[in-house]
CSV table of C-alpha atoms in Angstrom, one decimal:
chain,number,residue,atom,x,y,z
A,1,MET,CA,14.1,9.7,-17.9
A,2,THR,CA,16.0,10.6,-21.3
A,3,THR,CA,17.2,14.3,-20.0
A,4,SER,CA,16.8,16.4,-17.5
A,5,SER,CA,18.1,20.2,-16.7
A,6,PRO,CA,17.9,22.6,-13.7
A,7,ASP,CA,14.5,23.7,-14.3
A,8,SER,CA,12.8,21.3,-16.0
A,9,ILE,CA,12.3,17.4,-17.5
A,10,LEU,CA,10.8,15.5,-20.4
A,11,LEU,CA,10.4,12.1,-18.9
A,12,HIS,CA,10.2,10.4,-22.8
A,13,PRO,CA,11.1,11.5,-26.6
A,14,GLY,CA,7.5,11.9,-27.3
A,15,ASP,CA,6.3,13.8,-24.5
A,16,ASN,CA,4.7,17.3,-25.7
A,17,VAL,CA,4.8,18.6,-21.6
A,18,GLU,CA,8.0,18.8,-19.6
A,19,ILE,CA,8.0,19.1,-15.6
A,20,ALA,CA,8.5,22.2,-13.9
A,21,LEU,CA,12.0,21.1,-10.7
A,22,GLY,CA,11.3,24.5,-9.3
A,23,ASN,CA,9.3,27.0,-8.8
A,24,LEU,CA,9.6,29.0,-12.2
A,25,ALA,CA,7.9,32.9,-12.6
A,26,LYS,CA,6.1,34.2,-15.5
A,27,GLY,CA,8.8,35.0,-18.9
A,28,ALA,CA,10.9,32.4,-17.3
A,29,ARG,CA,13.0,30.1,-20.9
A,30,LEU,CA,13.6,26.6,-20.2
A,31,SER,CA,16.8,25.8,-20.3
A,32,GLN,CA,16.3,22.9,-22.3
A,33,SER,CA,13.2,23.8,-24.6
A,34,GLU,CA,13.9,27.4,-24.6
A,35,VAL,CA,10.6,28.1,-24.4
A,36,LEU,CA,9.3,31.1,-22.6
A,37,LEU,CA,6.5,30.7,-19.5
A,38,SER,CA,3.2,32.6,-19.9
A,39,ALA,CA,2.0,32.1,-16.2
A,40,PRO,CA,3.9,31.5,-13.1
A,41,VAL,CA,4.3,27.6,-12.9
A,42,THR,CA,4.9,25.5,-9.0
A,43,ARG,CA,7.3,23.0,-9.2
A,44,GLY,CA,5.8,19.2,-9.2
A,45,HIS,CA,3.8,20.7,-12.6
A,46,LYS,CA,3.2,20.6,-16.5
A,47,ILE,CA,4.5,22.6,-18.7
A,48,ALA,CA,3.8,22.8,-22.6
A,49,ILE,CA,6.6,22.7,-24.8
A,50,ARG,CA,5.5,21.9,-28.3
A,51,PRO,CA,1.0,23.7,-29.5
A,52,ILE,CA,-1.3,21.6,-28.6
A,53,ALA,CA,-4.9,22.0,-30.0
A,54,ALA,CA,-7.8,21.5,-27.6
A,55,GLY,CA,-9.4,17.9,-28.5
A,56,ASP,CA,-5.3,16.4,-29.2
A,57,PRO,CA,-3.6,14.2,-27.2
A,58,VAL,CA,-1.5,15.2,-23.9
A,59,LEU,CA,1.7,13.2,-23.6
A,60,ARG,CA,3.4,12.5,-19.8
A,61,TYR,CA,6.0,9.2,-19.8
A,62,GLY,CA,4.9,9.0,-23.6
A,63,GLN,CA,1.7,8.4,-23.1
A,64,ILE,CA,-1.8,10.4,-22.8
A,65,ILE,CA,-2.2,11.3,-19.8
A,66,GLY,CA,-5.5,13.1,-21.1
A,67,ALA,CA,-6.8,15.5,-24.0
A,68,ALA,CA,-6.5,19.4,-24.5
A,69,THR,CA,-9.9,21.0,-23.6
A,70,THR,CA,-8.2,24.4,-25.0
A,71,ASP,CA,-5.6,25.5,-27.5
A,72,ILE,CA,-2.3,24.8,-25.3
A,73,ALA,CA,0.9,27.4,-27.0
A,74,PRO,CA,4.6,26.7,-25.9
A,75,GLY,CA,5.2,28.6,-22.4
A,76,ASP,CA,1.5,27.7,-21.2
A,77,HIS,CA,0.7,25.9,-17.6
A,78,VAL,CA,-1.1,22.9,-18.3
A,79,HIS,CA,-3.2,21.9,-15.8
A,80,THR,CA,-6.8,21.3,-15.2
A,81,HIS,CA,-8.2,24.3,-16.6
A,82,ASN,CA,-6.8,22.4,-20.1
A,83,ILE,CA,-6.7,19.4,-19.5
A,84,GLY,CA,-9.3,16.9,-19.0
A,85,MET,CA,-10.2,12.8,-19.3
A,86,SER,CA,-9.6,12.1,-23.0
A,87,GLU,CA,-10.5,8.4,-24.3
A,88,HIS,CA,-8.1,5.9,-23.0
A,89,ARG,CA,-8.6,2.3,-24.0
A,90,GLN,CA,-5.4,0.5,-24.7
A,91,ASP,CA,-4.8,-3.0,-26.2
A,92,TYR,CA,-4.2,-5.1,-23.4
A,93,ASP,CA,-2.2,-7.8,-25.7
A,94,PHE,CA,-2.4,-10.1,-22.3
A,95,ALA,CA,0.8,-11.6,-21.9
A,96,LYS,CA,2.8,-10.0,-24.8
A,97,ASP,CA,5.3,-8.4,-22.9
A,98,ILE,CA,6.5,-10.8,-20.8
A,99,ALA,CA,10.5,-10.7,-19.9
A,100,ALA,CA,11.5,-12.7,-16.8
A,101,LEU,CA,13.7,-10.8,-14.2
A,102,PRO,CA,17.5,-12.0,-14.0
A,103,ALA,CA,18.1,-14.7,-10.2
A,104,ALA,CA,19.8,-12.1,-8.5
A,105,SER,CA,23.3,-12.6,-7.9
A,106,GLU,CA,23.8,-12.7,-4.3
A,107,ALA,CA,22.0,-14.0,-2.0
A,108,LYS,CA,20.0,-11.7,0.6
A,109,PHE,CA,18.7,-12.7,3.9
A,110,PHE,CA,16.6,-10.3,7.0
A,111,MET,CA,16.1,-11.7,10.7
A,112,GLY,CA,12.2,-12.7,11.1
A,113,TYR,CA,10.1,-14.7,13.3
A,114,PRO,CA,9.6,-18.2,12.0
A,115,ARG,CA,5.8,-19.2,12.4
A,116,SER,CA,4.4,-22.6,12.0
A,117,ASP,CA,2.5,-22.3,9.0
A,118,GLY,CA,5.9,-22.4,7.0
A,119,ARG,CA,5.9,-18.3,6.4
A,120,PHE,CA,8.0,-15.9,8.4
A,121,GLY,CA,7.2,-12.7,10.6
A,122,THR,CA,9.4,-9.4,10.7
A,123,ARG,CA,7.9,-8.1,13.8
A,124,ASN,CA,6.3,-10.3,16.8
A,125,TYR,CA,3.0,-8.9,17.7
A,126,ILE,CA,0.3,-9.7,20.5
A,127,GLY,CA,-3.3,-8.9,19.4
A,128,VAL,CA,-6.9,-8.7,20.3
A,129,LEU,CA,-8.9,-8.8,17.2
A,130,THR,CA,-12.4,-7.6,16.9
A,131,SER,CA,-15.6,-9.5,15.5
A,132,VAL,CA,-17.9,-6.2,15.9
A,133,ASN,CA,-17.5,-2.4,16.7
A,134,CYS,CA,-19.3,-2.9,19.9
A,135,SER,CA,-16.2,-5.7,21.3
A,136,GLY,CA,-13.7,-2.3,19.7
A,137,SER,CA,-13.4,-0.2,23.9
A,138,VAL,CA,-13.2,-3.6,25.9
A,139,ALA,CA,-10.3,-4.4,23.8
A,140,ARG,CA,-8.8,-1.7,23.9
A,141,PHE,CA,-8.8,-1.8,27.8
A,142,MET,CA,-7.7,-5.3,28.0
A,143,ALA,CA,-4.6,-4.3,25.9
A,144,GLU,CA,-4.3,-1.2,27.9
A,145,GLN,CA,-4.1,-2.6,31.0
A,146,ALA,CA,-2.4,-6.1,30.1
A,147,GLU,CA,1.1,-3.8,29.2
A,148,LYS,CA,0.8,-2.0,32.2
A,149,THR,CA,1.5,-5.6,34.5
A,150,SER,CA,4.7,-6.9,35.7
A,151,TRP,CA,4.5,-9.8,33.3
A,152,PHE,CA,3.9,-8.0,30.2
A,153,ALA,CA,7.4,-5.8,31.2
A,154,GLU,CA,9.4,-8.5,31.7
A,155,LEU,CA,8.7,-9.4,27.8
A,156,GLU,CA,11.9,-9.8,25.1
A,157,ASN,CA,10.6,-11.1,22.1
A,158,VAL,CA,7.5,-9.3,22.4
A,159,ASP,CA,6.8,-6.2,20.1
A,160,GLY,CA,3.2,-5.1,21.4
A,161,ILE,CA,-0.4,-5.7,22.9
A,162,VAL,CA,-2.8,-4.2,20.2
A,163,PRO,CA,-6.5,-3.9,19.9
A,164,ILE,CA,-7.0,-3.9,16.3
A,165,VAL,CA,-10.3,-2.6,16.3
A,166,HIS,CA,-12.7,-1.1,13.5
A,167,GLY,CA,-16.5,0.3,12.6
A,168,SER,CA,-18.1,-2.5,11.2
A,169,GLY,CA,-19.3,-6.4,11.8
A,170,CYS,CA,-22.9,-5.7,12.0
A,171,GLY,CA,-25.7,-3.9,10.1
A,172,MET,CA,-24.9,-6.1,7.5
A,173,GLY,CA,-25.5,-8.9,5.5
A,174,ARG,CA,-24.9,-11.9,6.3
A,175,HIS,CA,-24.6,-13.6,2.5
A,176,ASP,CA,-23.0,-10.5,0.4
A,177,GLU,CA,-19.5,-8.9,-1.0
A,178,GLY,CA,-19.0,-7.0,1.9
A,179,TYR,CA,-19.1,-10.4,4.2
A,180,ASP,CA,-16.7,-12.1,2.3
A,181,THR,CA,-14.5,-9.2,1.9
A,182,LEU,CA,-14.6,-7.6,6.2
A,183,PHE,CA,-14.2,-12.0,7.1
A,184,ARG,CA,-11.4,-12.2,4.6
A,185,THR,CA,-10.3,-8.9,6.2
A,186,LEU,CA,-10.1,-10.7,10.3
A,187,SER,CA,-9.1,-14.0,9.3
A,188,GLY,CA,-5.9,-12.9,7.4
A,189,TYR,CA,-5.4,-10.8,10.0
A,190,ALA,CA,-5.8,-13.6,12.7
A,191,LYS,CA,-3.3,-15.3,10.5
A,192,HIS,CA,-0.5,-13.0,10.1
A,193,PRO,CA,3.2,-13.7,10.6
A,194,ASN,CA,3.5,-10.6,12.3
A,195,PHE,CA,1.5,-12.1,15.3
A,196,GLY,CA,2.6,-13.8,17.6
A,197,GLY,CA,-0.5,-14.9,19.2
A,198,ILE,CA,-4.6,-14.1,19.1
A,199,LEU,CA,-7.5,-13.2,21.2
A,200,LEU,CA,-10.5,-12.7,19.5
A,201,VAL,CA,-12.8,-10.4,20.9
A,202,GLY,CA,-16.7,-10.6,19.9
A,203,LEU,CA,-20.1,-9.0,21.8
A,204,GLY,CA,-22.3,-12.2,20.9
A,205,CYS,CA,-25.2,-11.4,18.8
A,206,GLU,CA,-23.1,-9.3,15.9
A,207,ALA,CA,-23.4,-10.7,12.0
A,208,MET,CA,-19.7,-11.8,12.1
A,209,GLN,CA,-20.1,-14.6,14.3
A,210,VAL,CA,-16.6,-15.4,16.6
A,211,GLU,CA,-18.1,-18.9,15.8
A,212,ASP,CA,-17.9,-18.4,12.3
A,213,LEU,CA,-14.7,-17.0,12.1
A,214,VAL,CA,-12.6,-19.8,13.9
A,215,GLY,CA,-14.6,-22.1,11.7
A,216,ALA,CA,-14.0,-25.8,12.0
A,217,GLU,CA,-10.2,-26.1,11.4
A,218,LYS,CA,-7.7,-24.4,13.5
A,219,LEU,CA,-7.6,-20.6,12.7
A,220,ARG,CA,-3.7,-20.4,13.6
A,221,HIS,CA,-1.3,-23.4,13.3
A,222,ASP,CA,0.2,-23.1,16.4
A,223,GLY,CA,-2.6,-22.5,18.3
A,224,ASN,CA,-2.1,-19.8,20.5
A,225,PHE,CA,-5.2,-18.0,19.4
A,226,HIS,CA,-8.2,-17.5,22.0
A,227,TYR,CA,-11.5,-16.4,21.3
A,228,MET,CA,-14.5,-14.9,23.8
A,229,THR,CA,-18.0,-13.2,24.3
A,230,ILE,CA,-18.7,-9.8,26.3
A,231,GLN,CA,-21.8,-11.3,26.3
A,232,ASN,CA,-20.6,-14.9,27.4
A,233,SER,CA,-18.1,-13.0,30.4
A,234,GLY,CA,-20.4,-11.6,32.1
A,235,GLY,CA,-19.9,-8.2,31.0
A,236,THR,CA,-17.3,-5.5,30.6
A,237,ARG,CA,-15.1,-5.9,33.5
A,238,GLN,CA,-14.9,-9.7,33.8
A,239,THR,CA,-14.7,-9.7,30.4
A,240,VAL,CA,-11.3,-7.3,30.5
A,241,GLU,CA,-9.7,-9.0,33.5
A,242,ARG,CA,-10.0,-12.6,32.3
A,243,GLY,CA,-8.8,-11.3,29.1
A,244,VAL,CA,-5.7,-10.0,31.1
A,245,ASP,CA,-5.0,-13.6,31.3
A,246,ILE,CA,-5.7,-14.5,28.3
A,247,LEU,CA,-3.0,-12.8,27.0
A,248,ARG,CA,-0.3,-13.6,29.3
A,249,ASP,CA,-0.8,-16.8,27.9
A,250,ILE,CA,-0.5,-15.9,24.3
A,251,ALA,CA,2.5,-13.5,25.3
A,252,LEU,CA,4.6,-15.8,27.3
A,253,ARG,CA,4.1,-18.5,24.2
A,254,ALA,CA,4.8,-15.8,21.8
A,255,ASN,CA,7.8,-14.7,23.4
A,256,LYS,CA,9.3,-18.0,23.1
A,257,VAL,CA,9.9,-17.1,19.4
A,258,LYS,CA,13.1,-15.8,19.1
A,259,ARG,CA,14.6,-14.1,15.2
A,260,VAL,CA,16.8,-16.8,13.0
A,261,ARG,CA,18.0,-16.0,9.8
A,262,VAL,CA,15.8,-16.1,6.6
A,263,PRO,CA,16.2,-15.8,2.6
A,264,ALA,CA,14.6,-12.4,1.2
A,265,SER,CA,12.3,-14.8,-0.4
A,266,GLU,CA,10.5,-15.1,2.5
A,267,LEU,CA,9.9,-11.1,2.8
A,268,ILE,CA,6.2,-9.8,1.3
A,269,VAL,CA,6.1,-6.0,1.0
A,270,GLY,CA,2.7,-3.8,0.0
A,271,LEU,CA,3.4,-1.1,-1.9
A,272,GLN,CA,1.4,1.6,-1.3
A,273,CYS,CA,1.7,5.6,-2.1
A,274,GLY,CA,-0.6,8.5,-1.0
A,275,GLY,CA,-0.2,12.3,-1.0
A,276,SER,CA,0.9,11.9,-4.4
A,277,ASP,CA,2.4,14.9,-6.9
A,278,GLY,CA,3.9,15.1,-9.9
A,279,TYR,CA,7.2,14.3,-8.9
A,280,SER,CA,6.1,10.6,-7.9
A,281,GLY,CA,6.4,9.3,-11.4
A,282,ILE,CA,9.4,10.5,-11.0
A,283,THR,CA,11.5,9.4,-8.4
A,284,ALA,CA,10.1,7.6,-5.8
A,285,ASN,CA,8.3,5.3,-7.7
A,286,PRO,CA,10.0,4.6,-10.8
A,287,ALA,CA,13.0,3.4,-7.4
A,288,LEU,CA,10.5,1.9,-5.3
A,289,GLY,CA,9.6,0.0,-8.3
A,290,TYR,CA,13.8,-1.0,-8.9
A,291,ALA,CA,14.0,-1.8,-5.1
A,292,SER,CA,10.1,-4.3,-6.0
A,293,ASP,CA,11.9,-5.6,-8.8
A,294,LEU,CA,15.2,-6.7,-6.7
A,295,LEU,CA,13.5,-8.2,-3.9
A,296,VAL,CA,11.3,-10.5,-7.5
A,297,ARG,CA,14.9,-11.0,-8.2
A,298,GLN,CA,15.8,-12.7,-4.9
A,299,GLY,CA,12.3,-14.8,-5.2
A,300,GLY,CA,10.2,-12.5,-2.5
A,301,THR,CA,7.0,-11.6,-3.0
A,302,THR,CA,5.5,-7.4,-3.9
A,303,ILE,CA,1.9,-6.7,-3.4
A,304,LEU,CA,0.9,-3.3,-6.1
A,305,SER,CA,-2.7,-2.8,-5.0
A,306,GLU,CA,-5.2,1.0,-5.1
A,307,THR,CA,-7.3,-0.5,-8.4
A,308,PRO,CA,-8.3,3.0,-8.6
A,309,GLU,CA,-5.2,4.0,-9.4
A,310,ILE,CA,-4.1,1.4,-12.4
A,311,TYR,CA,-7.6,3.1,-14.5
A,312,GLY,CA,-6.0,4.4,-17.7
A,313,ALA,CA,-2.9,2.6,-17.0
A,314,GLU,CA,-3.8,-1.1,-16.3
A,315,HIS,CA,-2.3,-2.1,-20.1
A,316,LEU,CA,1.3,-1.8,-18.4
A,317,LEU,CA,0.4,-4.3,-16.0
A,318,THR,CA,-1.4,-7.3,-18.7
A,319,ARG,CA,0.8,-6.8,-21.2
A,320,ARG,CA,3.3,-8.3,-18.0
A,321,ALA,CA,0.7,-11.1,-17.2
A,322,ILE,CA,2.1,-14.5,-17.1
A,323,SER,CA,-1.3,-15.6,-18.6
A,324,VAL,CA,-4.2,-14.5,-20.1
A,325,GLU,CA,-6.1,-15.8,-17.5
A,326,VAL,CA,-4.1,-13.2,-15.1
A,327,GLY,CA,-4.1,-10.1,-17.7
A,328,GLN,CA,-7.8,-10.9,-17.5
A,329,LYS,CA,-8.3,-11.0,-13.3
A,330,LEU,CA,-7.1,-7.4,-13.7
A,331,VAL,CA,-9.5,-6.2,-16.6
A,332,ASP,CA,-12.3,-7.9,-14.6
A,333,ARG,CA,-11.6,-5.9,-11.8
A,334,ILE,CA,-11.3,-2.8,-13.4
A,335,ASN,CA,-14.7,-2.8,-15.0
A,336,TRP,CA,-15.9,-4.3,-11.1
A,337,TRP,CA,-15.0,-0.4,-10.4
A,338,GLU,CA,-16.4,1.0,-13.3
A,339,ASN,CA,-19.6,-0.7,-12.3
A,340,TYR,CA,-19.8,0.4,-8.6
A,341,THR,CA,-18.4,4.4,-9.1
A,342,SER,CA,-21.2,4.4,-11.6
A,343,VAL,CA,-24.2,3.1,-10.0
A,344,ARG,CA,-23.4,5.7,-7.0
A,345,GLY,CA,-23.2,8.5,-9.3
A,346,GLY,CA,-19.3,8.8,-9.2
A,347,GLU,CA,-16.3,7.9,-12.0
A,348,MET,CA,-13.5,7.4,-12.0
A,349,ASN,CA,-11.4,10.6,-12.1
A,350,ASN,CA,-13.1,11.9,-9.3
A,351,ASN,CA,-9.2,10.9,-7.8
A,352,PRO,CA,-7.0,12.3,-8.2
A,353,SER,CA,-7.6,14.2,-4.9
A,354,PRO,CA,-7.1,18.3,-4.5
A,355,GLY,CA,-4.1,17.8,-2.9
A,356,ASN,CA,-2.9,15.9,-5.7
A,357,LYS,CA,-3.9,18.2,-7.8
A,358,ARG,CA,-2.2,21.4,-6.3
A,359,GLY,CA,0.9,18.7,-6.2
A,360,GLY,CA,0.6,19.0,-10.1
A,361,LEU,CA,-1.1,15.8,-11.3
A,362,THR,CA,-4.3,16.5,-13.3
A,363,THR,CA,-6.1,13.3,-14.7
A,364,ILE,CA,-6.4,10.1,-13.4
A,365,LEU,CA,-4.2,8.9,-16.2
A,366,GLU,CA,-1.9,10.9,-15.1
A,367,LYS,CA,-1.6,9.7,-11.7
A,368,SER,CA,-1.9,6.1,-13.0
A,369,LEU,CA,1.1,5.9,-14.8
A,370,GLY,CA,3.1,7.7,-12.3
A,371,ALA,CA,1.5,5.0,-9.3
A,372,VAL,CA,2.1,1.9,-12.2
A,373,ALA,CA,5.7,2.4,-11.7
A,374,LYS,CA,6.0,1.4,-8.1
A,375,GLY,CA,5.4,-2.0,-9.3
A,376,GLY,CA,9.1,-2.7,-11.7
A,377,THR,CA,8.8,-5.1,-14.4
A,378,ALA,CA,8.7,-7.9,-12.9
A,379,PRO,CA,6.2,-9.8,-14.9
A,380,LEU,CA,2.0,-10.1,-13.0
A,381,THR,CA,2.3,-13.3,-11.6
A,382,ASP,CA,-1.9,-13.6,-10.0
A,383,VAL,CA,-3.9,-11.6,-9.3
A,384,TYR,CA,-6.1,-11.0,-5.9
A,385,GLN,CA,-9.3,-10.0,-3.9
A,386,PHE,CA,-9.1,-8.0,-1.1
A,387,GLY,CA,-7.5,-9.6,2.0
A,388,GLN,CA,-7.2,-12.5,0.3
A,389,ILE,CA,-4.0,-14.3,1.1
A,390,ILE,CA,-1.0,-14.3,-1.6
A,391,ASP,CA,-0.2,-17.9,-2.5
A,392,LYS,CA,2.8,-16.8,-5.1
A,393,LYS,CA,6.0,-15.3,-4.7
A,394,GLY,CA,7.0,-12.4,-7.1
A,395,PHE,CA,5.0,-9.5,-8.2
A,396,VAL,CA,1.2,-9.6,-7.8
A,397,PHE,CA,-1.6,-7.4,-7.5
A,398,MET,CA,-5.3,-7.5,-4.9
A,399,ASP,CA,-7.7,-5.5,-5.3
A,400,SER,CA,-8.2,-2.0,-3.9
A,401,PRO,CA,-9.7,1.1,-2.7
A,402,GLY,CA,-7.4,4.2,-3.5
A,403,TYR,CA,-7.6,5.2,0.1
A,404,ASP,CA,-4.8,4.1,1.4
A,405,PRO,CA,-5.5,3.1,4.9
A,406,CYS,CA,-7.9,0.8,3.5
A,407,SER,CA,-5.4,-0.1,0.8
A,408,VAL,CA,-2.7,-1.5,3.3
A,409,THR,CA,-5.4,-2.6,5.2
A,410,GLY,CA,-5.5,-5.4,2.3
A,411,GLN,CA,-2.3,-5.8,2.0
A,412,ILE,CA,-1.3,-6.7,5.5
A,413,ALA,CA,-4.4,-9.5,5.6
A,414,SER,CA,-3.3,-11.0,2.4
A,415,GLY,CA,-0.2,-11.1,3.5
A,416,ALA,CA,2.8,-8.2,3.8
A,417,THR,CA,5.0,-8.4,6.6
A,418,LEU,CA,6.4,-4.6,5.5
A,419,ILE,CA,5.0,-1.6,3.4
A,420,ALA,CA,6.9,0.5,1.2
A,421,PHE,CA,4.9,4.3,0.6
A,422,THR,CA,5.7,6.6,-1.4
A,423,THR,CA,4.6,10.4,-0.7
A,424,GLY,CA,4.9,13.7,-2.5
A,425,ARG,CA,3.0,16.1,0.0
A,426,GLY,CA,3.9,14.3,3.2
A,427,SER,CA,1.6,11.3,4.9
A,428,VAL,CA,1.9,10.6,7.9
A,429,SER,CA,0.9,6.7,8.7
A,430,GLY,CA,1.9,3.4,10.6
A,431,TYR,CA,-0.1,0.0,10.2
A,432,ILE,CA,0.0,-2.3,13.4
A,433,PRO,CA,1.5,-5.2,12.5
A,434,SER,CA,3.6,-4.6,10.1
A,435,PRO,CA,6.4,-1.7,9.5
A,436,CYS,CA,6.2,1.3,7.2
A,437,ILE,CA,8.5,3.0,4.8
A,438,LYS,CA,8.1,6.1,4.0
A,439,LEU,CA,9.4,7.4,0.3
A,440,SER,CA,9.7,11.2,0.2
A,441,THR,CA,9.0,11.7,-4.0
A,442,ASN,CA,10.8,15.1,-3.6
A,443,THR,CA,13.2,17.4,-1.3
A,444,ALA,CA,12.0,19.8,0.3
A,445,MET,CA,9.0,18.2,1.2
A,446,TYR,CA,11.6,15.8,3.1
A,447,GLU,CA,13.5,18.4,4.5
A,448,ASN,CA,9.5,20.2,6.0
A,449,MET,CA,8.5,17.0,7.2
A,450,HIS,CA,12.1,14.4,7.6
A,451,GLU,CA,11.2,13.4,11.4
A,452,ASP,CA,8.3,10.9,9.0
A,453,MET,CA,10.3,10.4,6.4
A,454,ASP,CA,13.2,7.0,5.7
A,455,ILE,CA,14.1,7.7,3.0
A,456,ASN,CA,14.3,10.9,0.5
A,457,CYS,CA,14.0,10.6,-2.9
A,458,GLY,CA,13.9,13.8,-4.3
A,459,ASP,CA,17.8,13.5,-5.0
A,460,ILE,CA,17.1,11.1,-7.9
A,461,ALA,CA,15.8,14.7,-9.3
A,462,ASP,CA,17.7,17.1,-8.0
A,463,GLY,CA,20.7,15.2,-9.4
A,464,ASN,CA,22.7,13.8,-7.3
A,465,VAL,CA,21.8,9.9,-7.4
A,466,THR,CA,20.3,7.5,-10.1
A,467,ILE,CA,17.1,5.5,-9.5
A,468,GLU,CA,18.9,2.5,-9.9
A,469,ASP,CA,21.0,3.6,-6.6
A,470,LYS,CA,18.0,5.0,-5.3
A,471,GLY,CA,16.3,1.6,-5.4
A,472,HIS,CA,19.3,-0.2,-3.9
A,473,GLU,CA,19.1,1.8,-0.7
A,474,ILE,CA,15.3,1.3,-0.7
A,475,PHE,CA,15.9,-2.7,-0.9
A,476,GLU,CA,18.7,-2.5,1.6
A,477,MET,CA,16.3,-1.2,3.7
A,478,PHE,CA,13.6,-3.5,3.6
A,479,LEU,CA,15.5,-5.6,5.1
A,480,ARG,CA,17.0,-3.6,8.1
A,481,VAL,CA,13.7,-2.8,8.8
A,482,ALA,CA,12.2,-6.2,8.8
A,483,SER,CA,15.3,-7.7,10.7
A,484,GLY,CA,14.0,-5.0,13.8
A,485,THR,CA,15.0,-1.3,13.0
A,486,GLU,CA,12.3,0.9,13.7
A,487,SER,CA,10.4,2.8,10.8
A,488,LYS,CA,9.5,6.5,11.3
A,489,SER,CA,6.7,5.6,12.2
A,490,GLU,CA,6.6,2.9,14.4
A,491,ALA,CA,9.0,5.5,16.1
A,492,LEU,CA,6.4,8.0,16.2
A,493,GLY,CA,3.4,5.6,17.4
A,494,PHE,CA,1.6,5.6,14.7
A,495,GLY,CA,-0.4,1.7,13.9
A,496,ASN,CA,-3.4,2.2,16.4
A,497,ALA,CA,-5.8,4.0,14.5
A,498,GLU,CA,-5.2,2.6,10.7
A,499,PHE,CA,-7.0,-0.6,10.6
A,500,VAL,CA,-9.6,-0.3,7.7
A,501,PRO,CA,-11.3,-2.6,6.6
A,502,TRP,CA,-13.5,-2.3,3.7
A,503,GLN,CA,-17.1,-1.7,3.7
A,504,ILE,CA,-18.7,-2.2,0.5
A,505,GLY,CA,-22.4,-2.8,0.8
A,506,ALA,CA,-25.3,-1.7,2.5
A,507,VAL,CA,-25.4,-0.5,6.0
A,508,MET,CA,-28.2,-1.6,7.9
């Protein structure tokens, strides 16, 4: 960010557009470039500051975000009516821009729950995990009834008993990509350090067999894991009664675990954005990126995802990959997505959404360049499949759709114990078992939805704070929420409807 003014901002000296910082009227003169607006422009939208001929690139962040579809004059509103996709292939330059971050000068800590596999949780839930949609209602009955018991009220260290239900698990092949993805997701939740214990409930005849999920080895190192099927337990009533008894044993055991002082290096944060706008790549995303770097400097882990929303900006990540092999992993996932969308009659530029466009974004190239900013500047350590357990420290990438609940579900299955979520339009959601911190990109939305937003990053654009200062604020909130402070979405009760495994393949 190089220069700013009360009415617009220029993000890079080479850009041919500025971003409106307020709703500007036709005929207004920009204080920085002194161009006159030929039409009214809404905040977050782009204004041409130089002539752009049809076919020429439109530049934001010093990068190509598309091509002019008609001649654009200085002062014109630049949006979907005069900009479209363009050739975006960049030189991937694998591992050419690696710059190791300096170690933190002061070690930071949070209060977390120790687990027997060496990981640490930020919450201590009991999960009633389902193998199939058919056992979803029974899982809910169990959790609701268990939380009404007298013994549950006496638990001091258990955050709740939560049903983890979904819409899949049957009507699917048992030897394909869709099955493997769901298997990883359910296994990742069963092992997750934010669960103090798990009861796995199946129907009995589903494709995703409970016995296969359990496997030959223990699914949890602590042994606080039980499983059952409705068909083998005598039906709904008997299954619920037996399940509540099992949950009591699981909960009493989990209640013995208490928070301990843990180095910040044990924290794993999923980086997300949803309901993005023209401010996302200016305020909240780069501030979150700075916080990501602060955590990586502590030895911690951050996870960037939403592969369709890095499309066109992947070269910024491959250049930071620690090796050619890691960079190629990311390119392989991009190629997979191009094929995945094309065979279904879609295209990668189906994203941005209508709401994103109303907020000022145009092509996926523009959205991706802003989204990648969440990943800071740290080297890219590795690339993982959806729900694959993260086994390396540092900044990593996990493949996922751009659909927020689905992407977060994968990050949590991979081990994220905290979620940081930027939004410009005002997303509301939460993700049990991992608390979610909401970061507003602009002050107007923050003031309108302050009960849902944890931090306002709009004051960066207002000129009141720097990206660095806001990054430190976000990082300190990581530690507080990881230690037990409720986020806004937790206080509102979100989290029971946002478990959304990625369904790939035919439903039969």
